[in-house]
PDB file of C-alpha atoms in Angstrom:
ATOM      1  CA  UNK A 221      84.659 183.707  61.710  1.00 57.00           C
ATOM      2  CA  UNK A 222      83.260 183.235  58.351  1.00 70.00           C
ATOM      3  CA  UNK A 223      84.265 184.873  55.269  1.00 69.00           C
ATOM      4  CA  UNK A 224      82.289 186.751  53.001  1.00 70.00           C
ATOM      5  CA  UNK A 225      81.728 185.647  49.545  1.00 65.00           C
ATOM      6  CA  UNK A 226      83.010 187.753  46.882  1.00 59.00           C
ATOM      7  CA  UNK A 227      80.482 188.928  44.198  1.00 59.00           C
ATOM      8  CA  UNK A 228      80.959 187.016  40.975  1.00 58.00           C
ATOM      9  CA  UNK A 229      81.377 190.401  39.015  1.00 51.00           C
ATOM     10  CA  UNK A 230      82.616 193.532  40.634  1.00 55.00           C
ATOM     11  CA  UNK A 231      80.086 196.052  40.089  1.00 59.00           C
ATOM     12  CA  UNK A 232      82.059 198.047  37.077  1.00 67.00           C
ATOM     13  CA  UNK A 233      82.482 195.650  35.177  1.00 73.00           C
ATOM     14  CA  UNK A 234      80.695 195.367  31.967  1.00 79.00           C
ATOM     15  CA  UNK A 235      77.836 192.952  30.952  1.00 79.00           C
ATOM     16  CA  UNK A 236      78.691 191.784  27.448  1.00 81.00           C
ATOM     17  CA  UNK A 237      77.210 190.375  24.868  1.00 82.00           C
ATOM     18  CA  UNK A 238      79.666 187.707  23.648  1.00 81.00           C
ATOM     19  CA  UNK A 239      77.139 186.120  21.406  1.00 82.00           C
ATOM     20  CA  UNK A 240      77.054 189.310  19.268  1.00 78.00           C
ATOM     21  CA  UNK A 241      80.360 189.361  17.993  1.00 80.00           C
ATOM     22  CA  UNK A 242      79.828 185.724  16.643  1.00 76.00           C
ATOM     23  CA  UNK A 243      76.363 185.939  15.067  1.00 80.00           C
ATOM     24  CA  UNK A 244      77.182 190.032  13.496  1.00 82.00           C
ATOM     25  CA  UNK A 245      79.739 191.829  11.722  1.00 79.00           C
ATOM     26  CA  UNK A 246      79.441 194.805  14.164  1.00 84.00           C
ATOM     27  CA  UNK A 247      80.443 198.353  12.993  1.00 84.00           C
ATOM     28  CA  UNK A 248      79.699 201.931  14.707  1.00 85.00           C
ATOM     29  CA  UNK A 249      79.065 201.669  18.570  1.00 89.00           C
ATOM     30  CA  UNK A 250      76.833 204.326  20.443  1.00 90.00           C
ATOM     31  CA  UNK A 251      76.545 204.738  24.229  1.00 93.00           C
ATOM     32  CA  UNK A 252      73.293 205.195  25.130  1.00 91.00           C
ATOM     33  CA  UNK A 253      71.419 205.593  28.743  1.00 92.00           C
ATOM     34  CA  UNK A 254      68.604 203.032  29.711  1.00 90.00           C
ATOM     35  CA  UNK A 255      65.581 204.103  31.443  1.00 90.00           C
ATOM     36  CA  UNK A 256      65.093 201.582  34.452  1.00 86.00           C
ATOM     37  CA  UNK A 257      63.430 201.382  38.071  1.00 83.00           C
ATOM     38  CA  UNK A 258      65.103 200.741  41.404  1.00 81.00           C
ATOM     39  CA  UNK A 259      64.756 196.962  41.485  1.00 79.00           C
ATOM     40  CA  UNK A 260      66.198 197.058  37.862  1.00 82.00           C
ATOM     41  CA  UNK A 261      69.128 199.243  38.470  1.00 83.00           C
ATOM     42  CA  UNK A 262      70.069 197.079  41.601  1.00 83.00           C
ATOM     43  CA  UNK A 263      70.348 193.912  39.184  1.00 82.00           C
ATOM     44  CA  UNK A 264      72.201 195.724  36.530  1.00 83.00           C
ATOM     45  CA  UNK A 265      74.908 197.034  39.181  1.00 84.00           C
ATOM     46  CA  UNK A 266      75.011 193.413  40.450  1.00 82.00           C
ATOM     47  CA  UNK A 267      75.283 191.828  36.960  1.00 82.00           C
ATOM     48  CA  UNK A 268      72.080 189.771  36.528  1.00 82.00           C
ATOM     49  CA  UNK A 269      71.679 190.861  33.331  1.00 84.00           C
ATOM     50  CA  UNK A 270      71.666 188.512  30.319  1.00 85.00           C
ATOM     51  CA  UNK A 271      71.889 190.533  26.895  1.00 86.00           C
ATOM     52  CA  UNK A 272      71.794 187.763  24.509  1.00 86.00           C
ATOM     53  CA  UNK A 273      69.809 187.183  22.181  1.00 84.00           C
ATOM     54  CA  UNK A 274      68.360 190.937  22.848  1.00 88.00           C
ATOM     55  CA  UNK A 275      67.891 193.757  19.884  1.00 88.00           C
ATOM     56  CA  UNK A 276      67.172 197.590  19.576  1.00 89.00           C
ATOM     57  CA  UNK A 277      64.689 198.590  17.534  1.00 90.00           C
ATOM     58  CA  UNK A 278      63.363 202.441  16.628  1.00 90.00           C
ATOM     59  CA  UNK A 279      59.502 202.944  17.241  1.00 90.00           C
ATOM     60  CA  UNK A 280      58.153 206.543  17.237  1.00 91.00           C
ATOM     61  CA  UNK A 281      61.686 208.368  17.424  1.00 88.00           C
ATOM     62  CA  UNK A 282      62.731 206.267  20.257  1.00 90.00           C
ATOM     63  CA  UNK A 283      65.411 203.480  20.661  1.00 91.00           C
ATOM     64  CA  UNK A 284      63.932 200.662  22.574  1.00 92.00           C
ATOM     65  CA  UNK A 285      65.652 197.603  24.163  1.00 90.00           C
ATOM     66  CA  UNK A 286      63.569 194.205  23.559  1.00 90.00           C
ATOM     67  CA  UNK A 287      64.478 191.316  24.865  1.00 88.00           C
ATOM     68  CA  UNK A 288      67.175 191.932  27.596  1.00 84.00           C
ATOM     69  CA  UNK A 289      66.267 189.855  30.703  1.00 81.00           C
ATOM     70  CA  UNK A 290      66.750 191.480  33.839  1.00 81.00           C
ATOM     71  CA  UNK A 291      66.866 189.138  37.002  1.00 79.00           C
ATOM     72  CA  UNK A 292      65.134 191.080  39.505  1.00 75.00           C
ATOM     73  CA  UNK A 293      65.548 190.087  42.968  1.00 69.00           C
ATOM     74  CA  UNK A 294      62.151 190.511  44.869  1.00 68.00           C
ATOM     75  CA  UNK A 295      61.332 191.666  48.376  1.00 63.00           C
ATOM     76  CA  UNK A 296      59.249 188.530  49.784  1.00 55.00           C
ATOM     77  CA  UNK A 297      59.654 187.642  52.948  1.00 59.00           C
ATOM     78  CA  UNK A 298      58.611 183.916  53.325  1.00 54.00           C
ATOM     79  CA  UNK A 299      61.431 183.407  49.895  1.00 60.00           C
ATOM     80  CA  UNK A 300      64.370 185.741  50.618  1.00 59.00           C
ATOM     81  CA  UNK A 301      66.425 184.650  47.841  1.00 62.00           C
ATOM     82  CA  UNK A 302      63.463 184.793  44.945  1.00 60.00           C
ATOM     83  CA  UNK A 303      64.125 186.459  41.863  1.00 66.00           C
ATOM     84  CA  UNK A 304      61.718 187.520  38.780  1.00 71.00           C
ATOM     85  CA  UNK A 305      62.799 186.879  35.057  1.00 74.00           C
ATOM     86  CA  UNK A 306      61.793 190.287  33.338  1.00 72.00           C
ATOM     87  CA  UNK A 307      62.213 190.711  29.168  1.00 79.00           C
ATOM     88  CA  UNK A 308      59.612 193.755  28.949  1.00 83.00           C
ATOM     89  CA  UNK A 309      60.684 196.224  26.266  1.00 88.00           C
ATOM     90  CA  UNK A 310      62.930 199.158  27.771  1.00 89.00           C
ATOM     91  CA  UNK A 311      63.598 202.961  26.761  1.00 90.00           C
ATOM     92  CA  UNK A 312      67.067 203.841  25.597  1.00 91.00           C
ATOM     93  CA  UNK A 313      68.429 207.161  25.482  1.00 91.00           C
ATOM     94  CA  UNK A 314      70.318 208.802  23.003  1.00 90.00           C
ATOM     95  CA  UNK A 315      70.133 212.537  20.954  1.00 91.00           C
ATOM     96  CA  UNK A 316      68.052 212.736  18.060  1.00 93.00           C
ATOM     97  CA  UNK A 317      71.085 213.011  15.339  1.00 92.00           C
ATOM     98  CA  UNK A 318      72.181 209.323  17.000  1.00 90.00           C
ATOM     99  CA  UNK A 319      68.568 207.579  16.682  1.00 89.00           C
ATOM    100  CA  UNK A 320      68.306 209.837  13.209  1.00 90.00           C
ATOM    101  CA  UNK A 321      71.681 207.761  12.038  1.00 88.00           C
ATOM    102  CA  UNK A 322      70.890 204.265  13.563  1.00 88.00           C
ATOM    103  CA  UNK A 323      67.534 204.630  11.253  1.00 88.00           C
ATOM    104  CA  UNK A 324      69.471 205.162   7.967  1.00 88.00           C
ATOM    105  CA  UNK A 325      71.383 202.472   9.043  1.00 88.00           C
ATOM    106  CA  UNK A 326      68.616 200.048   9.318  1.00 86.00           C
ATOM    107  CA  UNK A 327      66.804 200.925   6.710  1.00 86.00           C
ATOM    108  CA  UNK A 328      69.561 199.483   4.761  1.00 85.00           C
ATOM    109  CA  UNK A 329      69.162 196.477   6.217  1.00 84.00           C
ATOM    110  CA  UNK A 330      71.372 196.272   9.287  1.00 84.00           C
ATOM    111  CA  UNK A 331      70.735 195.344  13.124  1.00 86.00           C
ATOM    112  CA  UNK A 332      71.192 197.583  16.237  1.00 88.00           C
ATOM    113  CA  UNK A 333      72.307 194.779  19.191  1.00 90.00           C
ATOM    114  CA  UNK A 334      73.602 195.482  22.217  1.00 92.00           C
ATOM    115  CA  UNK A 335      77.157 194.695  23.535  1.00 91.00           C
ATOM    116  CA  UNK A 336      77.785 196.383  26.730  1.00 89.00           C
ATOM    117  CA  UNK A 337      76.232 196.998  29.938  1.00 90.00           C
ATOM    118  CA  UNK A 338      78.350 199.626  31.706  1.00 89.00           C
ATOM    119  CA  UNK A 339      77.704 200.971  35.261  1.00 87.00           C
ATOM    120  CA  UNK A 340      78.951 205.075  35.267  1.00 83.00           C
ATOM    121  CA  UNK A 341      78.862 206.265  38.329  1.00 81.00           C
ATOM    122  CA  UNK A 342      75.412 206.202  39.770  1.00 83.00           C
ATOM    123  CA  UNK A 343      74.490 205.320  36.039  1.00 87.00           C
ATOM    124  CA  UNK A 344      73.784 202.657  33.549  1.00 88.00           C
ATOM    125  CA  UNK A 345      74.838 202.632  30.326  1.00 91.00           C
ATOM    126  CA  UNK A 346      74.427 200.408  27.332  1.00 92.00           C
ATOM    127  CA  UNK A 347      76.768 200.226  24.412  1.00 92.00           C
ATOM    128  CA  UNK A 348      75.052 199.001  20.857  1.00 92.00           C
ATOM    129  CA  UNK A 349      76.264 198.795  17.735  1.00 90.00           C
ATOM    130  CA  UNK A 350      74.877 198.413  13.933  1.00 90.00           C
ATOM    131  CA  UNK A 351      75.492 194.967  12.458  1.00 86.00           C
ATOM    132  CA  UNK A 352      74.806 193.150   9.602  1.00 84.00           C
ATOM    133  CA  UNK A 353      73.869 189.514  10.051  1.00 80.00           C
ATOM    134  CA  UNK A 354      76.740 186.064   9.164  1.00 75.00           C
ATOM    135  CA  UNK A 355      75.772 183.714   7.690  1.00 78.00           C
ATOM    136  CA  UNK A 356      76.320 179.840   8.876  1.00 76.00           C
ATOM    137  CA  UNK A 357      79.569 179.890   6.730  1.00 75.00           C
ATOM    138  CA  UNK A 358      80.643 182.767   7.800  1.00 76.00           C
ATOM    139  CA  UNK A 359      80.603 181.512  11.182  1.00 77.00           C
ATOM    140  CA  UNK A 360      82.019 178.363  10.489  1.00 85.00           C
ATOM    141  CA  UNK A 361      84.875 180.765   8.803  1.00 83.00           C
ATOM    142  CA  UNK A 362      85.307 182.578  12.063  1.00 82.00           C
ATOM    143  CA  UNK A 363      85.849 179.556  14.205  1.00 83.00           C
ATOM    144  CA  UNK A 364      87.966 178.082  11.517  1.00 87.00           C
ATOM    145  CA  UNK A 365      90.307 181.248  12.116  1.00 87.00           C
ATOM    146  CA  UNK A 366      90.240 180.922  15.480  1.00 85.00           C
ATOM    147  CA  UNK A 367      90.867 177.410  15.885  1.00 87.00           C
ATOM    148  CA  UNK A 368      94.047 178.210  13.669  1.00 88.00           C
ATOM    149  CA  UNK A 369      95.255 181.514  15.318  1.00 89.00           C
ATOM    150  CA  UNK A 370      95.149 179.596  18.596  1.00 91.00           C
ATOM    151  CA  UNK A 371      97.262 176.678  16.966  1.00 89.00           C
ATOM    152  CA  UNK A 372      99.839 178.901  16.199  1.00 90.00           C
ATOM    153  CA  UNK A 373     100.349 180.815  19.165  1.00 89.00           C
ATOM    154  CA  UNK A 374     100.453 177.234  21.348  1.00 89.00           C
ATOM    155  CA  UNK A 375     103.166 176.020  18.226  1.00 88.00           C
ATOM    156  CA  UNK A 376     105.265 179.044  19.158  1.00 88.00           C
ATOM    157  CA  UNK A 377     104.644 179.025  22.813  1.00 85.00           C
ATOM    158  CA  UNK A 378     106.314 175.366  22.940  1.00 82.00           C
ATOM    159  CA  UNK A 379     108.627 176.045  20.494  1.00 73.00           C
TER     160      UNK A 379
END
């Protein structure tokens, strides 16, 4: 008999944005819900979700998710296996007091990303955070650190 495949990511595990821990110096996180349809939900549990690069931004009292691309698998049946690249804008949810505070916030100048996708039960859940942008140095600065922290714990490992 043949053997199944396993799925690449288990279904709870969490969609993160790597990307936004390099380019922002992240600060308060807020779970928030995301308003999505069947064929949406379906690629979220299954991880075809790519978050980066994507941004929340507040229009009318509402946290929306813009540019999030959601790789939705479509019912055809002559191309079982086809799949639509979707980056429309999408509703978040959150109270008022938490969109209230996330507009202070960028009014000063900082960025709402995302860095989580997180599956809850039967829902999904997004995790973003208010940044402020790095600068190319300051990236350089990170990977400097990096490069060095990982030095060090090889030089002690084969010590």
């Amino acid at each position: 008999m043949t053997k199944k495949k396993a799925p690449k990511t288990p279904s709870n595990a969490p969609i993160v944005n790597r990307r936004a821990r390099f380019d922002y110096e992240l600060g308060d996180e807020i779970v928030a819900g995301i308003v999505l349809s069947g064929p949406e939900t379906r690629s979220a549990r299954d991880g075809h979700i790519q978050l980066k690069g994507s941004y929340v931004t507040i229009r009318n009292s509402e946290l929306w998710l813009n540019n999030a691309s959601f790789s939705i698998k479509l019912n055809e049946r002559g191309n079982p296996g086809a799949r639509s690249i979707d980056t429309e804008p999408r509703k978040l949810l959150a109270s008022r007091k938490q969109i209230d505070q996330l507009g202070v916030r960028k009014k000063e100048g900082m960025t709402i990303v995302p860095t989580k996708l997180i599956n809850k039960g039967k829902f999904v859940k997004i995790v973003i955070a208010v940044g402020k942008g790095k600068k190319r140095y300051d990236k350089r600065e990170t990977l400097k650190r990096r490069d060095q922290e990982r030095d060090a714990r090889r030089a002690i490992k084969h010590a």
